PDB file of C-alpha atoms in Angstrom:
ATOM      1  CA  UNK A 292      11.426  58.028 -10.424  1.00  0.00           C
ATOM      2  CA  UNK A 293      12.216  59.617  -7.077  1.00  0.00           C
ATOM      3  CA  UNK A 294      15.391  58.997  -5.095  1.00  0.00           C
ATOM      4  CA  UNK A 295      13.528  56.859  -2.565  1.00  0.00           C
ATOM      5  CA  UNK A 296      11.988  54.755  -5.318  1.00  0.00           C
ATOM      6  CA  UNK A 297      15.409  54.126  -6.847  1.00  0.00           C
ATOM      7  CA  UNK A 298      17.145  53.110  -3.617  1.00  0.00           C
ATOM      8  CA  UNK A 299      14.168  50.806  -2.882  1.00  0.00           C
ATOM      9  CA  UNK A 300      14.475  48.820  -6.117  1.00  0.00           C
ATOM     10  CA  UNK A 301      14.043  45.100  -5.298  1.00  0.00           C
ATOM     11  CA  UNK A 302      17.155  44.117  -7.272  1.00  0.00           C
ATOM     12  CA  UNK A 303      19.323  46.011  -4.764  1.00  0.00           C
ATOM     13  CA  UNK A 304      18.583  43.278  -2.230  1.00  0.00           C
ATOM     14  CA  UNK A 305      20.785  40.976  -4.319  1.00  0.00           C
ATOM     15  CA  UNK A 306      24.568  40.978  -4.021  1.00  0.00           C
ATOM     16  CA  UNK A 307      24.684  40.978  -7.820  1.00  0.00           C
ATOM     17  CA  UNK A 308      22.099  43.202  -9.472  1.00  0.00           C
ATOM     18  CA  UNK A 309      21.331  44.525 -12.944  1.00  0.00           C
ATOM     19  CA  UNK A 310      19.910  48.034 -13.087  1.00  0.00           C
ATOM     20  CA  UNK A 311      19.268  50.969 -15.400  1.00  0.00           C
ATOM     21  CA  UNK A 312      18.732  54.594 -14.415  1.00  0.00           C
ATOM     22  CA  UNK A 313      16.533  57.237 -16.087  1.00  0.00           C
ATOM     23  CA  UNK A 314      17.966  60.207 -17.970  1.00  0.00           C
ATOM     24  CA  UNK A 315      16.290  62.571 -15.491  1.00  0.00           C
ATOM     25  CA  UNK A 316      19.098  61.666 -13.079  1.00  0.00           C
ATOM     26  CA  UNK A 317      21.837  62.558 -15.531  1.00  0.00           C
ATOM     27  CA  UNK A 318      24.839  64.779 -14.858  1.00  0.00           C
ATOM     28  CA  UNK A 319      26.453  65.632 -18.161  1.00  0.00           C
ATOM     29  CA  UNK A 320      27.474  62.401 -19.855  1.00  0.00           C
ATOM     30  CA  UNK A 321      27.109  60.320 -16.684  1.00  0.00           C
ATOM     31  CA  UNK A 322      24.565  59.527 -13.982  1.00  0.00           C
ATOM     32  CA  UNK A 323      24.549  61.859 -10.949  1.00  0.00           C
ATOM     33  CA  UNK A 324      27.437  60.598  -8.805  1.00  0.00           C
ATOM     34  CA  UNK A 325      25.550  61.011  -5.536  1.00  0.00           C
ATOM     35  CA  UNK A 326      22.840  58.644  -6.763  1.00  0.00           C
ATOM     36  CA  UNK A 327      25.374  56.071  -7.965  1.00  0.00           C
ATOM     37  CA  UNK A 328      27.125  56.195  -4.594  1.00  0.00           C
ATOM     38  CA  UNK A 329      23.830  55.857  -2.713  1.00  0.00           C
ATOM     39  CA  UNK A 330      22.839  52.796  -4.751  1.00  0.00           C
ATOM     40  CA  UNK A 331      26.141  51.144  -3.880  1.00  0.00           C
ATOM     41  CA  UNK A 332      25.691  51.983  -0.202  1.00  0.00           C
ATOM     42  CA  UNK A 333      22.123  50.648  -0.240  1.00  0.00           C
ATOM     43  CA  UNK A 334      23.389  47.392  -1.701  1.00  0.00           C
ATOM     44  CA  UNK A 335      25.960  47.167   1.089  1.00  0.00           C
ATOM     45  CA  UNK A 336      23.349  47.867   3.768  1.00  0.00           C
ATOM     46  CA  UNK A 337      21.142  45.129   2.327  1.00  0.00           C
ATOM     47  CA  UNK A 338      24.016  42.648   2.553  1.00  0.00           C
ATOM     48  CA  UNK A 339      25.300  43.824   5.941  1.00  0.00           C
ATOM     49  CA  UNK A 340      23.048  41.605   8.033  1.00  0.00           C
ATOM     50  CA  UNK A 341      23.715  43.434  11.316  1.00  0.00           C
ATOM     51  CA  UNK A 342      21.647  46.535  12.072  1.00  0.00           C
ATOM     52  CA  UNK A 343      23.845  47.320  15.098  1.00  0.00           C
ATOM     53  CA  UNK A 344      26.751  48.224  12.818  1.00  0.00           C
ATOM     54  CA  UNK A 345      26.445  51.784  11.552  1.00  0.00           C
ATOM     55  CA  UNK A 346      28.268  53.366   8.628  1.00  0.00           C
ATOM     56  CA  UNK A 347      31.622  54.830   9.703  1.00  0.00           C
ATOM     57  CA  UNK A 348      33.153  55.710   6.349  1.00  0.00           C
ATOM     58  CA  UNK A 349      32.440  55.475   2.641  1.00  0.00           C
ATOM     59  CA  UNK A 350      34.912  55.992  -0.181  1.00  0.00           C
ATOM     60  CA  UNK A 351      34.218  55.997  -3.886  1.00  0.00           C
ATOM     61  CA  UNK A 352      36.365  56.231  -7.016  1.00  0.00           C
ATOM     62  CA  UNK A 353      34.625  57.487 -10.141  1.00  0.00           C
ATOM     63  CA  UNK A 354      36.577  55.431 -12.660  1.00  0.00           C
ATOM     64  CA  UNK A 355      34.528  56.224 -15.765  1.00  0.00           C
ATOM     65  CA  UNK A 356      31.137  57.573 -16.855  1.00  0.00           C
ATOM     66  CA  UNK A 357      28.013  55.587 -15.980  1.00  0.00           C
ATOM     67  CA  UNK A 358      25.502  56.061 -18.791  1.00  0.00           C
ATOM     68  CA  UNK A 359      21.812  56.582 -18.065  1.00  0.00           C
ATOM     69  CA  UNK A 360      19.147  54.411 -19.704  1.00  0.00           C
ATOM     70  CA  UNK A 361      21.815  51.735 -20.256  1.00  0.00           C
ATOM     71  CA  UNK A 362      21.944  48.480 -18.219  1.00  0.00           C
ATOM     72  CA  UNK A 363      24.765  48.078 -15.727  1.00  0.00           C
ATOM     73  CA  UNK A 364      25.850  45.511 -13.151  1.00  0.00           C
ATOM     74  CA  UNK A 365      26.275  46.222  -9.436  1.00  0.00           C
ATOM     75  CA  UNK A 366      28.297  43.686  -7.448  1.00  0.00           C
ATOM     76  CA  UNK A 367      28.693  43.840  -3.644  1.00  0.00           C
ATOM     77  CA  UNK A 368      31.276  41.756  -1.822  1.00  0.00           C
ATOM     78  CA  UNK A 369      31.771  41.190   1.903  1.00  0.00           C
ATOM     79  CA  UNK A 370      35.511  41.596   2.480  1.00  0.00           C
ATOM     80  CA  UNK A 371      35.557  40.871   6.201  1.00  0.00           C
ATOM     81  CA  UNK A 372      33.119  40.753   9.103  1.00  0.00           C
ATOM     82  CA  UNK A 373      35.069  40.925  12.355  1.00  0.00           C
ATOM     83  CA  UNK A 374      33.938  41.088  15.955  1.00  0.00           C
ATOM     84  CA  UNK A 375      33.272  44.825  15.794  1.00  0.00           C
ATOM     85  CA  UNK A 376      33.634  46.003  12.188  1.00  0.00           C
ATOM     86  CA  UNK A 377      32.589  44.990   8.698  1.00  0.00           C
ATOM     87  CA  UNK A 378      34.356  45.970   5.484  1.00  0.00           C
ATOM     88  CA  UNK A 379      32.525  45.800   2.151  1.00  0.00           C
ATOM     89  CA  UNK A 380      33.197  46.614  -1.494  1.00  0.00           C
ATOM     90  CA  UNK A 381      30.816  47.401  -4.350  1.00  0.00           C
ATOM     91  CA  UNK A 382      31.696  47.708  -8.030  1.00  0.00           C
ATOM     92  CA  UNK A 383      29.564  49.031 -10.873  1.00  0.00           C
ATOM     93  CA  UNK A 384      30.403  47.859 -14.387  1.00  0.00           C
ATOM     94  CA  UNK A 385      28.766  48.783 -17.679  1.00  0.00           C
ATOM     95  CA  UNK A 386      29.577  47.467 -21.159  1.00  0.00           C
ATOM     96  CA  UNK A 387      32.368  45.385 -19.577  1.00  0.00           C
ATOM     97  CA  UNK A 388      34.026  48.529 -18.184  1.00  0.00           C
ATOM     98  CA  UNK A 389      34.453  49.438 -14.497  1.00  0.00           C
ATOM     99  CA  UNK A 390      32.615  52.696 -13.794  1.00  0.00           C
ATOM    100  CA  UNK A 391      32.698  53.033  -9.987  1.00  0.00           C
ATOM    101  CA  UNK A 392      34.333  51.260  -7.061  1.00  0.00           C
ATOM    102  CA  UNK A 393      33.295  51.864  -3.453  1.00  0.00           C
ATOM    103  CA  UNK A 394      34.553  50.711  -0.059  1.00  0.00           C
ATOM    104  CA  UNK A 395      32.676  51.107   3.209  1.00  0.00           C
ATOM    105  CA  UNK A 396      33.395  50.408   6.847  1.00  0.00           C
ATOM    106  CA  UNK A 397      30.634  49.624   9.357  1.00  0.00           C
ATOM    107  CA  UNK A 398      31.153  49.316  13.107  1.00  0.00           C
ATOM    108  CA  UNK A 399      29.106  48.549  16.181  1.00  0.00           C
ATOM    109  CA  UNK A 400      29.252  50.625  19.394  1.00  0.00           C
ATOM    110  CA  UNK A 401      31.813  49.586  22.012  1.00  0.00           C
ATOM    111  CA  UNK A 402      32.397  50.782  25.550  1.00  0.00           C
ATOM    112  CA  UNK A 403      35.216  53.329  25.751  1.00  0.00           C
ATOM    113  CA  UNK A 404      36.399  55.940  28.225  1.00  0.00           C
ATOM    114  CA  UNK A 405      37.524  58.228  25.380  1.00  0.00           C
ATOM    115  CA  UNK A 406      35.078  60.860  24.194  1.00  0.00           C
ATOM    116  CA  UNK A 407      35.878  63.957  22.149  1.00  0.00           C
ATOM    117  CA  UNK A 408      32.884  66.041  21.115  1.00  0.00           C
ATOM    118  CA  UNK A 409      32.655  67.562  17.628  1.00  0.00           C
ATOM    119  CA  UNK A 410      32.803  71.323  18.131  1.00  0.00           C
ATOM    120  CA  UNK A 411      32.334  72.434  14.516  1.00  0.00           C
ATOM    121  CA  UNK A 412      29.363  74.743  14.040  1.00  0.00           C
ATOM    122  CA  UNK A 413      27.579  75.736  10.876  1.00  0.00           C
ATOM    123  CA  UNK A 414      27.893  79.389   9.908  1.00  0.00           C
ATOM    124  CA  UNK A 415      24.768  79.345   7.715  1.00  0.00           C
ATOM    125  CA  UNK A 416      21.685  81.328   8.637  1.00  0.00           C
ATOM    126  CA  UNK A 417      18.159  79.929   8.405  1.00  0.00           C
ATOM    127  CA  UNK A 418      16.862  78.797   5.028  1.00  0.00           C
ATOM    128  CA  UNK A 419      15.734  81.716   2.868  1.00  0.00           C
ATOM    129  CA  UNK A 420      13.475  80.197   0.225  1.00  0.00           C
ATOM    130  CA  UNK A 421      14.122  83.150  -2.092  1.00  0.00           C
ATOM    131  CA  UNK A 422      17.694  81.856  -2.437  1.00  0.00           C
ATOM    132  CA  UNK A 423      16.650  78.391  -3.641  1.00  0.00           C
ATOM    133  CA  UNK A 424      18.035  77.939  -7.142  1.00  0.00           C
ATOM    134  CA  UNK A 425      15.412  77.363  -9.849  1.00  0.00           C
ATOM    135  CA  UNK A 426      15.906  74.398 -12.139  1.00  0.00           C
ATOM    136  CA  UNK A 427      16.689  75.549 -15.682  1.00  0.00           C
ATOM    137  CA  UNK A 428      16.500  72.741 -18.213  1.00  0.00           C
ATOM    138  CA  UNK A 429      19.490  72.615 -20.533  1.00  0.00           C
ATOM    139  CA  UNK A 430      21.546  74.876 -18.275  1.00  0.00           C
ATOM    140  CA  UNK A 431      21.691  72.810 -15.091  1.00  0.00           C
ATOM    141  CA  UNK A 432      22.394  69.064 -14.829  1.00  0.00           C
ATOM    142  CA  UNK A 433      19.183  67.048 -15.244  1.00  0.00           C
ATOM    143  CA  UNK A 434      19.313  65.609 -11.709  1.00  0.00           C
ATOM    144  CA  UNK A 435      18.853  69.088 -10.190  1.00  0.00           C
ATOM    145  CA  UNK A 436      15.144  68.844 -11.052  1.00  0.00           C
ATOM    146  CA  UNK A 437      14.854  66.440  -8.092  1.00  0.00           C
ATOM    147  CA  UNK A 438      16.793  68.573  -5.587  1.00  0.00           C
ATOM    148  CA  UNK A 439      16.486  71.984  -3.915  1.00  0.00           C
ATOM    149  CA  UNK A 440      19.773  73.864  -3.475  1.00  0.00           C
ATOM    150  CA  UNK A 441      19.655  77.002  -1.335  1.00  0.00           C
ATOM    151  CA  UNK A 442      22.863  78.967  -1.931  1.00  0.00           C
ATOM    152  CA  UNK A 443      24.007  81.185   0.968  1.00  0.00           C
ATOM    153  CA  UNK A 444      27.773  81.491   0.643  1.00  0.00           C
ATOM    154  CA  UNK A 445      29.978  81.634  -2.420  1.00  0.00           C
ATOM    155  CA  UNK A 446      28.939  82.135  -6.016  1.00  0.00           C
ATOM    156  CA  UNK A 447      27.476  80.363  -9.019  1.00  0.00           C
ATOM    157  CA  UNK A 448      29.756  78.275 -11.264  1.00  0.00           C
ATOM    158  CA  UNK A 449      31.717  80.080 -13.996  1.00  0.00           C
ATOM    159  CA  UNK A 450      31.263  83.491 -12.368  1.00  0.00           C
ATOM    160  CA  UNK A 451      34.980  84.354 -12.015  1.00  0.00           C
ATOM    161  CA  UNK A 452      34.554  84.640  -8.242  1.00  0.00           C
ATOM    162  CA  UNK A 453      37.446  85.501  -5.934  1.00  0.00           C
ATOM    163  CA  UNK A 454      36.691  82.896  -3.256  1.00  0.00           C
ATOM    164  CA  UNK A 455      36.378  79.116  -3.539  1.00  0.00           C
ATOM    165  CA  UNK A 456      34.205  78.788  -0.436  1.00  0.00           C
ATOM    166  CA  UNK A 457      30.631  77.636  -0.961  1.00  0.00           C
ATOM    167  CA  UNK A 458      27.845  76.996   1.526  1.00  0.00           C
ATOM    168  CA  UNK A 459      24.165  76.307   1.427  1.00  0.00           C
ATOM    169  CA  UNK A 460      21.188  74.129   2.253  1.00  0.00           C
ATOM    170  CA  UNK A 461      20.055  71.067   0.308  1.00  0.00           C
ATOM    171  CA  UNK A 462      17.146  68.629   0.265  1.00  0.00           C
ATOM    172  CA  UNK A 463      15.168  66.418  -2.076  1.00  0.00           C
ATOM    173  CA  UNK A 464      12.014  67.981  -3.490  1.00  0.00           C
ATOM    174  CA  UNK A 465      10.084  64.835  -2.527  1.00  0.00           C
ATOM    175  CA  UNK A 466      10.134  64.215   1.261  1.00  0.00           C
ATOM    176  CA  UNK A 467      12.180  61.185   2.268  1.00  0.00           C
ATOM    177  CA  UNK A 468      10.305  58.024   3.169  1.00  0.00           C
ATOM    178  CA  UNK A 469      10.134  56.984   5.930  1.00  0.00           C
ATOM    179  CA  UNK A 470      12.886  59.397   7.093  1.00  0.00           C
ATOM    180  CA  UNK A 471      16.216  60.923   6.094  1.00  0.00           C
ATOM    181  CA  UNK A 472      19.152  58.520   6.431  1.00  0.00           C
ATOM    182  CA  UNK A 473      22.838  58.278   5.582  1.00  0.00           C
ATOM    183  CA  UNK A 474      21.745  57.393   2.034  1.00  0.00           C
ATOM    184  CA  UNK A 475      20.073  60.778   1.563  1.00  0.00           C
ATOM    185  CA  UNK A 476      22.993  62.690   3.076  1.00  0.00           C
ATOM    186  CA  UNK A 477      25.524  60.830   0.930  1.00  0.00           C
ATOM    187  CA  UNK A 478      23.630  61.617  -2.270  1.00  0.00           C
ATOM    188  CA  UNK A 479      22.954  65.267  -1.404  1.00  0.00           C
ATOM    189  CA  UNK A 480      26.567  65.847  -0.382  1.00  0.00           C
ATOM    190  CA  UNK A 481      27.496  65.417  -4.048  1.00  0.00           C
ATOM    191  CA  UNK A 482      24.727  67.664  -5.398  1.00  0.00           C
ATOM    192  CA  UNK A 483      26.655  70.935  -5.224  1.00  0.00           C
ATOM    193  CA  UNK A 484      29.046  71.769  -8.078  1.00  0.00           C
ATOM    194  CA  UNK A 485      32.762  71.529  -7.285  1.00  0.00           C
ATOM    195  CA  UNK A 486      33.834  74.588  -5.321  1.00  0.00           C
ATOM    196  CA  UNK A 487      36.528  75.623  -7.802  1.00  0.00           C
ATOM    197  CA  UNK A 488      34.026  76.015 -10.679  1.00  0.00           C
ATOM    198  CA  UNK A 489      33.030  79.435  -9.353  1.00  0.00           C
ATOM    199  CA  UNK A 490      36.629  80.527 -10.001  1.00  0.00           C
ATOM    200  CA  UNK A 491      36.260  79.787 -13.718  1.00  0.00           C
ATOM    201  CA  UNK A 492      35.472  82.596 -16.145  1.00  0.00           C
ATOM    202  CA  UNK A 493      33.227  80.509 -18.390  1.00  0.00           C
ATOM    203  CA  UNK A 494      31.681  77.031 -18.795  1.00  0.00           C
ATOM    204  CA  UNK A 495      34.311  74.500 -17.788  1.00  0.00           C
ATOM    205  CA  UNK A 496      34.056  70.710 -17.489  1.00  0.00           C
ATOM    206  CA  UNK A 497      34.971  69.161 -14.145  1.00  0.00           C
ATOM    207  CA  UNK A 498      34.742  65.654 -12.769  1.00  0.00           C
ATOM    208  CA  UNK A 499      34.986  64.068  -9.326  1.00  0.00           C
ATOM    209  CA  UNK A 500      37.688  61.398  -9.297  1.00  0.00           C
ATOM    210  CA  UNK A 501      37.663  60.142  -5.717  1.00  0.00           C
ATOM    211  CA  UNK A 502      35.465  60.859  -2.714  1.00  0.00           C
ATOM    212  CA  UNK A 503      35.786  59.979   0.968  1.00  0.00           C
ATOM    213  CA  UNK A 504      33.090  60.632   3.583  1.00  0.00           C
ATOM    214  CA  UNK A 505      33.250  59.986   7.341  1.00  0.00           C
ATOM    215  CA  UNK A 506      29.987  59.778   9.281  1.00  0.00           C
ATOM    216  CA  UNK A 507      29.930  60.893  12.909  1.00  0.00           C
ATOM    217  CA  UNK A 508      26.664  59.191  13.812  1.00  0.00           C
ATOM    218  CA  UNK A 509      23.698  57.364  12.367  1.00  0.00           C
ATOM    219  CA  UNK A 510      21.035  59.579  10.775  1.00  0.00           C
ATOM    220  CA  UNK A 511      17.270  59.386  11.240  1.00  0.00           C
ATOM    221  CA  UNK A 512      15.648  62.784  10.644  1.00  0.00           C
ATOM    222  CA  UNK A 513      12.290  64.045   9.425  1.00  0.00           C
ATOM    223  CA  UNK A 514      11.942  63.595   5.681  1.00  0.00           C
ATOM    224  CA  UNK A 515      11.300  67.290   4.998  1.00  0.00           C
ATOM    225  CA  UNK A 516      14.404  68.676   6.751  1.00  0.00           C
ATOM    226  CA  UNK A 517      17.327  70.376   5.032  1.00  0.00           C
ATOM    227  CA  UNK A 518      20.982  69.419   5.282  1.00  0.00           C
ATOM    228  CA  UNK A 519      23.686  72.103   5.325  1.00  0.00           C
ATOM    229  CA  UNK A 520      27.024  71.974   3.536  1.00  0.00           C
ATOM    230  CA  UNK A 521      30.042  74.256   3.826  1.00  0.00           C
ATOM    231  CA  UNK A 522      32.963  73.527   1.536  1.00  0.00           C
ATOM    232  CA  UNK A 523      36.290  75.021   0.478  1.00  0.00           C
ATOM    233  CA  UNK A 524      38.887  74.220  -2.130  1.00  0.00           C
ATOM    234  CA  UNK A 525      41.712  72.984   0.074  1.00  0.00           C
ATOM    235  CA  UNK A 526      44.248  73.123  -2.763  1.00  0.00           C
ATOM    236  CA  UNK A 527      44.208  73.305  -6.569  1.00  0.00           C
ATOM    237  CA  UNK A 528      47.032  72.992  -9.085  1.00  0.00           C
ATOM    238  CA  UNK A 529      47.859  71.352 -12.434  1.00  0.00           C
ATOM    239  CA  UNK A 530      44.206  70.652 -13.243  1.00  0.00           C
ATOM    240  CA  UNK A 531      43.309  68.886  -9.983  1.00  0.00           C
ATOM    241  CA  UNK A 532      41.777  70.146  -6.754  1.00  0.00           C
ATOM    242  CA  UNK A 533      41.103  68.840  -3.257  1.00  0.00           C
ATOM    243  CA  UNK A 534      37.781  69.929  -1.792  1.00  0.00           C
ATOM    244  CA  UNK A 535      36.872  69.662   1.904  1.00  0.00           C
ATOM    245  CA  UNK A 536      33.308  69.906   3.219  1.00  0.00           C
ATOM    246  CA  UNK A 537      31.388  69.731   6.479  1.00  0.00           C
ATOM    247  CA  UNK A 538      27.808  68.470   6.521  1.00  0.00           C
ATOM    248  CA  UNK A 539      25.293  69.511   9.165  1.00  0.00           C
ATOM    249  CA  UNK A 540      21.700  68.803  10.152  1.00  0.00           C
ATOM    250  CA  UNK A 541      19.162  71.630  10.096  1.00  0.00           C
ATOM    251  CA  UNK A 542      19.573  72.109  13.854  1.00  0.00           C
ATOM    252  CA  UNK A 543      23.348  72.577  13.446  1.00  0.00           C
ATOM    253  CA  UNK A 544      24.710  69.149  14.404  1.00  0.00           C
ATOM    254  CA  UNK A 545      27.828  68.061  12.513  1.00  0.00           C
ATOM    255  CA  UNK A 546      26.916  64.842  10.693  1.00  0.00           C
ATOM    256  CA  UNK A 547      29.788  64.063   8.339  1.00  0.00           C
ATOM    257  CA  UNK A 548      33.104  65.197   6.865  1.00  0.00           C
ATOM    258  CA  UNK A 549      33.817  64.951   3.150  1.00  0.00           C
ATOM    259  CA  UNK A 550      36.863  65.224   0.893  1.00  0.00           C
ATOM    260  CA  UNK A 551      36.924  64.993  -2.894  1.00  0.00           C
ATOM    261  CA  UNK A 552      39.609  65.023  -5.552  1.00  0.00           C
ATOM    262  CA  UNK A 553      38.274  66.888  -8.585  1.00  0.00           C
ATOM    263  CA  UNK A 554      39.679  67.223 -12.094  1.00  0.00           C
ATOM    264  CA  UNK A 555      39.017  70.514 -13.921  1.00  0.00           C
ATOM    265  CA  UNK A 556      39.527  71.050 -17.653  1.00  0.00           C
ATOM    266  CA  UNK A 557      39.909  74.826 -17.989  1.00  0.00           C
ATOM    267  CA  UNK A 558      42.771  74.941 -20.478  1.00  0.00           C
TER     268      UNK A 558
END
C-alpha cells in the first residue's frame, strides 16, 4: 500500500481505530516512525472539526516498537478547544503496551502587528537524480522502497565520517494525491537516518526517542515536488544525541523546524 492509501484508511476517521500495517513499511523491528506519526496526525485532523486551524506543532515520543502485520489501537483525544487553539493527543497501543504518544497544537490566524520573516535559506543545489539512493533489499530499511532520498551533503551511515551534517532531497516514489501536505512532510522528515550514524565505523543500532516539529505555515504543494532537509547533530554524549533539522520546499521556502532525541548503541 502507498502512503496516501494508508493515511486515507476509513478507520482513521474514528477517534478509536484498529489498524495493521504491512511489512513493506518496516524499519528494523518496528514500523517506520514517520508513517506512525503521520497516521496519528491524520487521526487528529479528522477529529479537529475546524479547517481554519492549521498545525502549529507536533511532538511524538517513541515509547516502544510498533510491530508490522500486527493489530494495534489508535486513540485520539481532544484535550482542549479554545477560542484560537486546539490541543489534541493520540496514543498507539499494541498487545496492551503503549508504543507511541503524540501531542499536537492547532491554531487559527489572528490579526497581529508583529511579523518576523523566516530568513533561513537552503544550501542545497538542484536535485541531481544520479545521487538518488537505490533501494537495496536487506541492507536498507524496508520502508525506503517507497521513498526517494537524494543525498547531497554528509555521508552514508556507518562510514566513519568526520562531520555529522547531512542534507538532501526527499519525496515519495508515488506522487501525493491530491497534493503534498503537512502529513507528507512529517513522514518524510523522519526518512533520513539519524545524523550521528555516519560517525559510526560499522553497523550500529539507533532509535528515535522523542521528536518535536514546528510548522511555519500550511502546506499544499504539487504531489511530485521534493522536500529538502538539512540536519546536524547538535550534541551527542553517553549514548544519546540531539539532532536539529530544517525542512524546505523545492523552491527554498522554510517549512518546518525539527528536533529529535536519538539513542545510539555503539558500545
